[in-house]
Short mmCIF file of C-alpha atoms in Angstrom, two decimals:
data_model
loop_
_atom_site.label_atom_id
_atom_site.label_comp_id
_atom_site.label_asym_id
_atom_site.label_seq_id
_atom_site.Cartn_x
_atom_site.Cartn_y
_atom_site.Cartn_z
CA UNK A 1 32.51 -41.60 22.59
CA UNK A 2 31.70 -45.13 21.41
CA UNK A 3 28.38 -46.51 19.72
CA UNK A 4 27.55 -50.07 20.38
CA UNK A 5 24.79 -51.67 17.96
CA UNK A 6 21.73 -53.63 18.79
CA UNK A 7 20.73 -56.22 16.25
CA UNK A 8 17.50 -56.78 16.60
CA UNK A 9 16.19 -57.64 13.29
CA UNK A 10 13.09 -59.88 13.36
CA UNK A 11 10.83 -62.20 11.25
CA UNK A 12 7.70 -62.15 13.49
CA UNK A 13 4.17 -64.80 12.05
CA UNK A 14 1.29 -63.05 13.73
CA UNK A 15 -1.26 -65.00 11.30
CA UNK A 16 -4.37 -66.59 12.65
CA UNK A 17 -7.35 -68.05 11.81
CA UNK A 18 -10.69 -66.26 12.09
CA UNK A 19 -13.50 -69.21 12.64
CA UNK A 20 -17.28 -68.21 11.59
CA UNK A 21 -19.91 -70.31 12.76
CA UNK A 22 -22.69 -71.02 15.42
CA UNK A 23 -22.10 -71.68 19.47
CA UNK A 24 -18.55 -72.43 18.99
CA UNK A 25 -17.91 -73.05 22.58
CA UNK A 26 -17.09 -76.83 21.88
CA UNK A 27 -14.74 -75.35 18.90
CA UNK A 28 -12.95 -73.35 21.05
CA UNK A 29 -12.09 -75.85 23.93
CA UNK A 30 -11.43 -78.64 21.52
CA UNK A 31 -8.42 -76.21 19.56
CA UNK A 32 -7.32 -75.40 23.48
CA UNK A 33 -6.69 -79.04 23.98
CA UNK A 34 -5.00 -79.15 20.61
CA UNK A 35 -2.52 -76.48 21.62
CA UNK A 36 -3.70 -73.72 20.28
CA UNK A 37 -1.97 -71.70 23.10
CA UNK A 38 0.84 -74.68 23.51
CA UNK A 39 1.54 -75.77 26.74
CA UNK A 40 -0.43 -72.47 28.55
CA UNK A 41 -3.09 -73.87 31.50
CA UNK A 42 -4.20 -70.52 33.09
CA UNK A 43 -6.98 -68.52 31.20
CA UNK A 44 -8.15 -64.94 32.16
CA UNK A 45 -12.05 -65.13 31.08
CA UNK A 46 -12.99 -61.08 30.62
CA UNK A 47 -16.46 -60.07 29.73
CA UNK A 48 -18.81 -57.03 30.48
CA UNK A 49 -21.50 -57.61 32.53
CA UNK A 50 -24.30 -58.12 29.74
CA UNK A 51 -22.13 -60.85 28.41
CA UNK A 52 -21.68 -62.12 31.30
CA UNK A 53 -24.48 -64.81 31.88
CA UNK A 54 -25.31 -65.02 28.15
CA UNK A 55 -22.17 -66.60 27.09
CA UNK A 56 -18.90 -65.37 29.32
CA UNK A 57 -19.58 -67.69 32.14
CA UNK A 58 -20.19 -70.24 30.38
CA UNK A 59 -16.86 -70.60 28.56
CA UNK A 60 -15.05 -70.05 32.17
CA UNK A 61 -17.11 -73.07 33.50
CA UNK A 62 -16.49 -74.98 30.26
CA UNK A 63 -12.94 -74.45 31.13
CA UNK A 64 -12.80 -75.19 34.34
CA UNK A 65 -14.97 -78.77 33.67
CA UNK A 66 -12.10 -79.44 31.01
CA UNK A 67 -9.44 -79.44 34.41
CA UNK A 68 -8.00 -75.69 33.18
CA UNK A 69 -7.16 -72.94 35.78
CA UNK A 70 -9.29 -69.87 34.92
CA UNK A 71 -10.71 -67.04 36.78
CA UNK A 72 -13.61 -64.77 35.77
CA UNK A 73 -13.35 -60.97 35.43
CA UNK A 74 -16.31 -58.56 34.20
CA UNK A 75 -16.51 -55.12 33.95
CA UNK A 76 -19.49 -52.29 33.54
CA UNK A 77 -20.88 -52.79 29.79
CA UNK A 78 -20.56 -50.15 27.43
CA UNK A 79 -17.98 -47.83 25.55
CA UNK A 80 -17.60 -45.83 29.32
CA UNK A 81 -15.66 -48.78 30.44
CA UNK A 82 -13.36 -48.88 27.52
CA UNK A 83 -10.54 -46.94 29.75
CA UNK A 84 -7.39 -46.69 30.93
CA UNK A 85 -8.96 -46.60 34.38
CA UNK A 86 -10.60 -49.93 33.85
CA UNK A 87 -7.43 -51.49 32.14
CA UNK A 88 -5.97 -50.89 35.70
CA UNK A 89 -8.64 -51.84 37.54
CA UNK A 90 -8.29 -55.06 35.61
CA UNK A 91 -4.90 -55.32 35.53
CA UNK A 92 -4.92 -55.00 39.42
CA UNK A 93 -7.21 -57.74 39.88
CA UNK A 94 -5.51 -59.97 37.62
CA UNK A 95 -2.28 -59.54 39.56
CA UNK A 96 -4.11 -60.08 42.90
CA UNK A 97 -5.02 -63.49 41.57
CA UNK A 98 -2.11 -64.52 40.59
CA UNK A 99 -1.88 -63.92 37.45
CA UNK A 100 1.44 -63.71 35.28
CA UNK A 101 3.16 -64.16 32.22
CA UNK A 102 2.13 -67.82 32.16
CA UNK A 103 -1.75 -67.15 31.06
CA UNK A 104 -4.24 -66.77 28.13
CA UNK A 105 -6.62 -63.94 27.88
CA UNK A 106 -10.35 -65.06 26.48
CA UNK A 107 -12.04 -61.57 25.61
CA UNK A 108 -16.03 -62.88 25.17
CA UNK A 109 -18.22 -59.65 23.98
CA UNK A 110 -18.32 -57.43 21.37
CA UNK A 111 -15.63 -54.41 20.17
CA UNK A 112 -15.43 -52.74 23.66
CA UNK A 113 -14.38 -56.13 25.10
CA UNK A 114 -11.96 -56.88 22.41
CA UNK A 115 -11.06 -53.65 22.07
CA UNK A 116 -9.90 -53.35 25.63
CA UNK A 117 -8.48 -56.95 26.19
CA UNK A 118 -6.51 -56.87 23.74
CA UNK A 119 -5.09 -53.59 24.98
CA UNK A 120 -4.77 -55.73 28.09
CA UNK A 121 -3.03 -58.57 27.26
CA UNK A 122 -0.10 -56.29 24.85
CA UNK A 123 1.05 -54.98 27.98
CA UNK A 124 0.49 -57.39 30.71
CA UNK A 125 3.52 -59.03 31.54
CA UNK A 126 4.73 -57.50 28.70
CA UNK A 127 2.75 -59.39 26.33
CA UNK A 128 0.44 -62.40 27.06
CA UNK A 129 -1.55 -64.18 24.27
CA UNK A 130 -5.07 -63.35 23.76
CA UNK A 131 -8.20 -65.09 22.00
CA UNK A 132 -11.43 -63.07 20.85
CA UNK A 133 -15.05 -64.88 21.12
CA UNK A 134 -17.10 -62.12 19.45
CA UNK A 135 -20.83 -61.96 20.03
CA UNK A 136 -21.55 -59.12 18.57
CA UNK A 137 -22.21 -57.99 14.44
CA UNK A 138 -20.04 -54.77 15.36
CA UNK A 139 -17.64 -56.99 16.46
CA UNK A 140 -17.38 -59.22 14.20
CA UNK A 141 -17.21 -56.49 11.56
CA UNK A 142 -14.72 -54.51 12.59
CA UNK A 143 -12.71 -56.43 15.75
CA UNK A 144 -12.30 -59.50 14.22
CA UNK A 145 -9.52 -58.61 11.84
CA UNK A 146 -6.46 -56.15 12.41
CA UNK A 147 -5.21 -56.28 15.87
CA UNK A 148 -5.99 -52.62 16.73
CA UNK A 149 -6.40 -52.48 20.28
CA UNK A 150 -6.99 -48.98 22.51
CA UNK A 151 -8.97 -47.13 25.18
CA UNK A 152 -10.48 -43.92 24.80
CA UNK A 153 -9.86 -40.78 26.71
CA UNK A 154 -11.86 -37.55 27.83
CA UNK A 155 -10.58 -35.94 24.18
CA UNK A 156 -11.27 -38.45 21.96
CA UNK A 157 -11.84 -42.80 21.28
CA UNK A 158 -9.17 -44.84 20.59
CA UNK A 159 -6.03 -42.48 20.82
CA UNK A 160 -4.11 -44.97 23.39
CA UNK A 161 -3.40 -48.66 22.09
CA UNK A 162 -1.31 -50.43 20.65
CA UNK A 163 -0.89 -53.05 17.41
CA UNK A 164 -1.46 -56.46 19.07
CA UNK A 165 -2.57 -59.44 17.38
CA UNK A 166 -5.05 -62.60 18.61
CA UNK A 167 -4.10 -66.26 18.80
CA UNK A 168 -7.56 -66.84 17.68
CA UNK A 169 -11.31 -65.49 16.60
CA UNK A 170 -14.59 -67.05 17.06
CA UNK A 171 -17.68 -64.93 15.34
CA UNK A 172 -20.47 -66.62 16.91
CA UNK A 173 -23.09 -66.01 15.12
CA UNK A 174 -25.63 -67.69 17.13
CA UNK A 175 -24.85 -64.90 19.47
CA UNK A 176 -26.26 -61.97 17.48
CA UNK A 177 -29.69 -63.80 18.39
CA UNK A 178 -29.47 -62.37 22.13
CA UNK A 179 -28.84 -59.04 20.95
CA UNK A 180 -31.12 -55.93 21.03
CA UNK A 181 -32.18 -54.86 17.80
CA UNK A 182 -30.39 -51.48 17.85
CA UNK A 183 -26.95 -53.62 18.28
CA UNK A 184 -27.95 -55.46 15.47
CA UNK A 185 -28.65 -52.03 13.87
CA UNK A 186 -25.64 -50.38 14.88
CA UNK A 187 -22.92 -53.27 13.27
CA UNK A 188 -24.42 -52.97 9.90
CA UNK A 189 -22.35 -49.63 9.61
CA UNK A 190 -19.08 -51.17 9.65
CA UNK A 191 -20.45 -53.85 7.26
CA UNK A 192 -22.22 -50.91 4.97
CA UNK A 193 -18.75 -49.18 5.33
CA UNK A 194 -16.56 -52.09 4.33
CA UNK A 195 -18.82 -52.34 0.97
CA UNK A 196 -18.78 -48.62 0.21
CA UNK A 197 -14.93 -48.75 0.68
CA UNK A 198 -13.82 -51.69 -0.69
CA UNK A 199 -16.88 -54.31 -3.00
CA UNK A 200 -19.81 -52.17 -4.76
CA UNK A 201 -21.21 -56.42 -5.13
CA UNK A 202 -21.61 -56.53 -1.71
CA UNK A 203 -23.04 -53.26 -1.91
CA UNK A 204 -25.29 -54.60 -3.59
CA UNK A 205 -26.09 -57.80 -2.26
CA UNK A 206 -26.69 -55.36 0.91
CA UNK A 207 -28.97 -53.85 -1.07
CA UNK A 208 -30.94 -56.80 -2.13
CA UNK A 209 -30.63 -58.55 1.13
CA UNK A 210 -30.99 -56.04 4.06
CA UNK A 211 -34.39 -57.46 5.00
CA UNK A 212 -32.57 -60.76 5.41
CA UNK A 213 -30.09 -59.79 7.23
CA UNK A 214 -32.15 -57.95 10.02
CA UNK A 215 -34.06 -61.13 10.66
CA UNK A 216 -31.40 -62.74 11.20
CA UNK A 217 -31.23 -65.08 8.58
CA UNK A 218 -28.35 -67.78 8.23
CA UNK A 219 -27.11 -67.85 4.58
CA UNK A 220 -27.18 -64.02 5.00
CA UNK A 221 -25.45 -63.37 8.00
CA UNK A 222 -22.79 -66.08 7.75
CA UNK A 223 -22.08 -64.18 4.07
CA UNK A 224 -21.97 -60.77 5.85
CA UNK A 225 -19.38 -61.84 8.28
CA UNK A 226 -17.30 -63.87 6.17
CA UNK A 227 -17.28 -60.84 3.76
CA UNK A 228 -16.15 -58.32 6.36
CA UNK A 229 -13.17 -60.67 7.27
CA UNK A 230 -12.47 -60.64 3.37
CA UNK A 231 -12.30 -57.24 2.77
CA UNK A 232 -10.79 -56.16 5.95
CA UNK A 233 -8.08 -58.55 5.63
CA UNK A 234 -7.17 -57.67 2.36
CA UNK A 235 -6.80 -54.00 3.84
CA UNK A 236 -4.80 -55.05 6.75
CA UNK A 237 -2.73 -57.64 4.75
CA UNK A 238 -1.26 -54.29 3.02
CA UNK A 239 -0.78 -52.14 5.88
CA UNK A 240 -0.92 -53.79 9.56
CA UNK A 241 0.34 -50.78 10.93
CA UNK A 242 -1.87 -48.10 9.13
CA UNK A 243 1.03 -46.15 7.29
CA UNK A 244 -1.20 -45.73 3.99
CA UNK A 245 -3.65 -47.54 2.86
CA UNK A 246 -5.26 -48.92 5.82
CA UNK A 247 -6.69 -45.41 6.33
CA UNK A 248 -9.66 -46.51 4.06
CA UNK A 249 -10.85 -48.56 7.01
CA UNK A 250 -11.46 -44.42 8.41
CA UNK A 251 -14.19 -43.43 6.06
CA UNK A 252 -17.33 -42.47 8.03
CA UNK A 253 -14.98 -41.94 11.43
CA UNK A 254 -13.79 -38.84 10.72
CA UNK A 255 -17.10 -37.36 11.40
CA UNK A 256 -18.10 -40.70 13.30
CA UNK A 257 -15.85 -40.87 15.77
CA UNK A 258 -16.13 -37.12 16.74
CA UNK A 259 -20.51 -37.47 17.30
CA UNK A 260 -19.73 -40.33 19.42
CA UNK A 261 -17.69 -38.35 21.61
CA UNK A 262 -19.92 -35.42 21.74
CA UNK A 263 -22.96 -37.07 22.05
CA UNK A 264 -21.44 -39.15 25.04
CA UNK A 265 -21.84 -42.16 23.89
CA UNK A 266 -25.53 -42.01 23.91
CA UNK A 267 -25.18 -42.79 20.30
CA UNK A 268 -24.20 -46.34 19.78
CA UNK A 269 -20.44 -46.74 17.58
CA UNK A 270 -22.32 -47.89 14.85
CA UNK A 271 -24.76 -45.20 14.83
CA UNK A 272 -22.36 -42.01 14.81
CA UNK A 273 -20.45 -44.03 11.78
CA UNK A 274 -23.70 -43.91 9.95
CA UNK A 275 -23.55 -40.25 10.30
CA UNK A 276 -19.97 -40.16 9.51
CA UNK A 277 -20.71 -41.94 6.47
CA UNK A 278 -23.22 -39.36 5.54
CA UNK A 279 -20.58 -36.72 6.13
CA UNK A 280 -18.18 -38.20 4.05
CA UNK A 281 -20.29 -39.03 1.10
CA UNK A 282 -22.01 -35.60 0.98
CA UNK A 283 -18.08 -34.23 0.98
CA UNK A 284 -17.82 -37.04 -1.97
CA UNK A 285 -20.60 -35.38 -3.89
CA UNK A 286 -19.34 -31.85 -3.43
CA UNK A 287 -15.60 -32.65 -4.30
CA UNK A 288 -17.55 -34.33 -7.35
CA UNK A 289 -15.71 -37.49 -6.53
CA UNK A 290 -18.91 -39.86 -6.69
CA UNK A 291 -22.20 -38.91 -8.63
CA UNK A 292 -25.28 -37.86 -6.69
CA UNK A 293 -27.48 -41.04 -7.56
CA UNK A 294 -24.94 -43.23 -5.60
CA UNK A 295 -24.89 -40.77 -2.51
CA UNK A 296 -28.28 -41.20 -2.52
CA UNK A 297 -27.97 -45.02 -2.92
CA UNK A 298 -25.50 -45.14 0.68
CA UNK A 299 -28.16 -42.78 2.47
CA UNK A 300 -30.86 -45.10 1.49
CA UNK A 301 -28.84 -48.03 2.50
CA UNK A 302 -28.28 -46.49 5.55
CA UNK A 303 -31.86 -45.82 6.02
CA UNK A 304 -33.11 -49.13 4.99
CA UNK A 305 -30.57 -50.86 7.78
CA UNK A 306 -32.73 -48.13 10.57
CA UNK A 307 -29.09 -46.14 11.00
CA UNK A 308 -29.37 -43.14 11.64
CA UNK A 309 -28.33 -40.42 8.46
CA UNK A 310 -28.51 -36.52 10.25
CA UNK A 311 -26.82 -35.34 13.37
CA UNK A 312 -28.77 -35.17 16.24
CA UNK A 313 -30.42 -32.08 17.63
CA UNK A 314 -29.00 -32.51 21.06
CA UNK A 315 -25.73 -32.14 19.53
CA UNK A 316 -24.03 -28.53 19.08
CA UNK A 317 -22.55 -28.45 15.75
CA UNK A 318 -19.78 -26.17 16.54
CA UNK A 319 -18.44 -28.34 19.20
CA UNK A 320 -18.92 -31.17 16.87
CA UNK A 321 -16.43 -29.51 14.81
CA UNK A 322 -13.57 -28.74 17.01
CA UNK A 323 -14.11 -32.26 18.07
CA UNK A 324 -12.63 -33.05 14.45
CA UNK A 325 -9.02 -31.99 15.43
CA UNK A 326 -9.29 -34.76 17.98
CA UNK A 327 -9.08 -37.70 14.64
CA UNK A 328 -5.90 -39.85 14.27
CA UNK A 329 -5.51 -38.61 10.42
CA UNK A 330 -4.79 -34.71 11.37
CA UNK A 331 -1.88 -34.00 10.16
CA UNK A 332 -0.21 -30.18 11.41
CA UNK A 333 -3.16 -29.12 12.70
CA UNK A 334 -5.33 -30.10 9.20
CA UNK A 335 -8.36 -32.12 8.78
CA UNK A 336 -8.06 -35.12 6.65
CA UNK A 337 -11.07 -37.35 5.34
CA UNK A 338 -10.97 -40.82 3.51
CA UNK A 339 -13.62 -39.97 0.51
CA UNK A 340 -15.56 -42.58 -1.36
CA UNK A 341 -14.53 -42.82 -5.29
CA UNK A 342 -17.74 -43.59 -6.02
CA UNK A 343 -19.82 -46.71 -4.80
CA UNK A 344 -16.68 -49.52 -3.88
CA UNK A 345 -14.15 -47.34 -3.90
CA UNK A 346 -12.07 -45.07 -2.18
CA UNK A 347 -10.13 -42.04 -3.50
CA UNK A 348 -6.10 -42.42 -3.79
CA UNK A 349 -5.03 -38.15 -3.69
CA UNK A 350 -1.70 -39.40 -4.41
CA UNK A 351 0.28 -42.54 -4.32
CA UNK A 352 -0.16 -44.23 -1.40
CA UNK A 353 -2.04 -41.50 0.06
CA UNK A 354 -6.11 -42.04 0.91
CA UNK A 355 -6.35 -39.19 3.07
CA UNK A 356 -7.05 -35.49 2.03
CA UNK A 357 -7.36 -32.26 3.80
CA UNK A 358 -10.31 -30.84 3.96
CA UNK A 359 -10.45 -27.05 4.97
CA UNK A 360 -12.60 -26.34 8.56
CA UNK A 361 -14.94 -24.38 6.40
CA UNK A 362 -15.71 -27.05 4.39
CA UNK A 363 -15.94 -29.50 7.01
CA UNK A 364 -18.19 -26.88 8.87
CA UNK A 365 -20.56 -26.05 5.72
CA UNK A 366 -21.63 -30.07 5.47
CA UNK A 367 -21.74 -30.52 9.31
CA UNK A 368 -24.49 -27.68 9.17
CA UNK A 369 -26.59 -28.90 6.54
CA UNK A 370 -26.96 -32.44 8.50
#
């Protein structure tokens, strides 16, 4: 017998800037030309297809006036798409038109998009860089910084995906102007999340400026998104790969994640994270980790952003719990929740560790009483 060794050791810069601003389109081209992707000429424009006349065409004709090769791919709207079905069917048309390892990938839409493309471009070709245009608050929120990509399955969101990182992010902001309210609605959980988690301030300033922030005001919703990127990063900075302490970024999903599923998807992302959150801080008040004046400060936060706090009717509970074994965090067959340490803070069980189990019973008994 022999053993031969592979070196392979590597020292790998994925950093990258994430730009926040209004209609960024001329942005964007202008850092193309300035070789933000070096020498690459080929772009892969993906959208879905409510993007797709607001803003996606309009970068792959922007693109094309600028003397680029692009072509223009959209797909259904809506977390059904967000498949590995879909990531063929993409994949498959991108290869009928040529495309190869010499080509960009511009995701334009919000976290489905992203989400997706990303997933995309990690394994086409075996890797092909990828920009996200975000034009969504969800997006910007929780896309914008980390480089988890996935697809969901029939069990469960997200459980197939891989760590891939952008060239480049553009938060739009003009772009939350075109969006329905209940999008606009429905991203305030990740940015309600990101304060309970990580900045009891911006808890605050949430507090004081909700109002503002619905109507879409500009000092308010460039702070927002330039605080999400903030806290996020200083999450994912720690832990890119989510062996510790980037579970924190999980509070609210446990529970979230699972209604989602079960509720198929007629409960926006945001939504069924504002129920998580719900979960999670009523299992906060009961473990006695947070007092009950601030879980009744995150449920009226929740309520003042129009998120929904109680689980739906339409949803059977029981199924809503076995759905919980279908979370990323079970470990040997246990529940495990990421629990607020009061208001901007998250609980660390042991060193390192920001997950605990929580027994079915337990998990059951607050699931009830929602």
């Amino acid at each position: 017998m022999s053993t031969f060794h592979v070196d392979l050791r590597k020292v790998v810069d994925d950093s990258y800037d994430v730009v926040v601003g209004y209609q960024l389109f001329d942005q964007l081209i202008k850092d193309i030309k300035n070789g933000m992707v070096g020498k690459l000429h080929k772009f892969a424009v993906i959208t879905d297809s409510i993007v797709d006349s607001l803003y996606g065409r309009k970068i792959y004709e922007r693109l094309l006036e600028e003397g680029y090769q692009a072509d223009y791919f959209v797909f259904p709207e809506g977390e059904k798409s967000k498949t590995r079905e879909m990531k063929a069917e993409l994949e498959d048309q991108l290869l009928a038109k040529g495309f190869r390892r010499d080509c960009c990938m511009i995701a334009v839409g919000g976290g489905v998009v992203t989400d997706l493309v990303g997933f995309l471009a990690g394994t086409f070709g075996r890797g092909v860089p990828f920009i996200n245009y975000a034009t969504t608050l969800l997006a910007a929120a929780d896309a914008s910084v980390g480089g988890k990509t996935a697809v969901d399955t029939p069990l469960a969101t997200n459980l197939i995906g891989l760590f891939n990182q952008p060239v480049k992010v553009y938060l739009d902001i003009a772009t939350w102007e075109s969006l329905p309210k209940r999008q606009i609605i429905s991203g305030l959980a990740e940015t309600i999340k990101h304060a309970c988690l990580a900045d009891k301030d911006f808890f605050i300033y949430l507090e004081d400026h909700m109002d503002d922030i619905l109507k879409l005001d500009k000092t308010a919703c460039e702070h927002i998104a330039e605080e999400n990127c903030r806290i996020k990063y200083e999450v994912v900075m720690k832990d890119e790969r989510e062996s510790g302490l980037r579970e924190v970024l999980n509070l609210g999903h446990t529970v979230g994640r699972a209604v989602e599923t079960v509720s198929d998807y007629e409960l926006m992302h945001g939504e069924a994270v504002a129920i998580g959150l719900v979960a999670a801080v009523d299992l906060s008040l009961k473990l006695e980790l947070i007092s009950k004046e601030d879980r009744d400060r995150v449920v009226a936060l929740l309520d003042k952003a129009g998120l929904p706090t109680v689980i739906p009717d339409y949803i059977d509970r029981e199924v809503l719990v076995k759905k919980l074994y279908t979370d990323k965090k079970v470990r040997d067959g246990r529940l495990r929740f990421v629990l607020q340490d009061g208001i901007g803070s998250v609980k660390e069980f042991e060193p390192g560790v920001f997950a605990t189990p929580i027994s079915e019973g337990m998990a059951r008994e607050i699931i009830m009483n929602m």
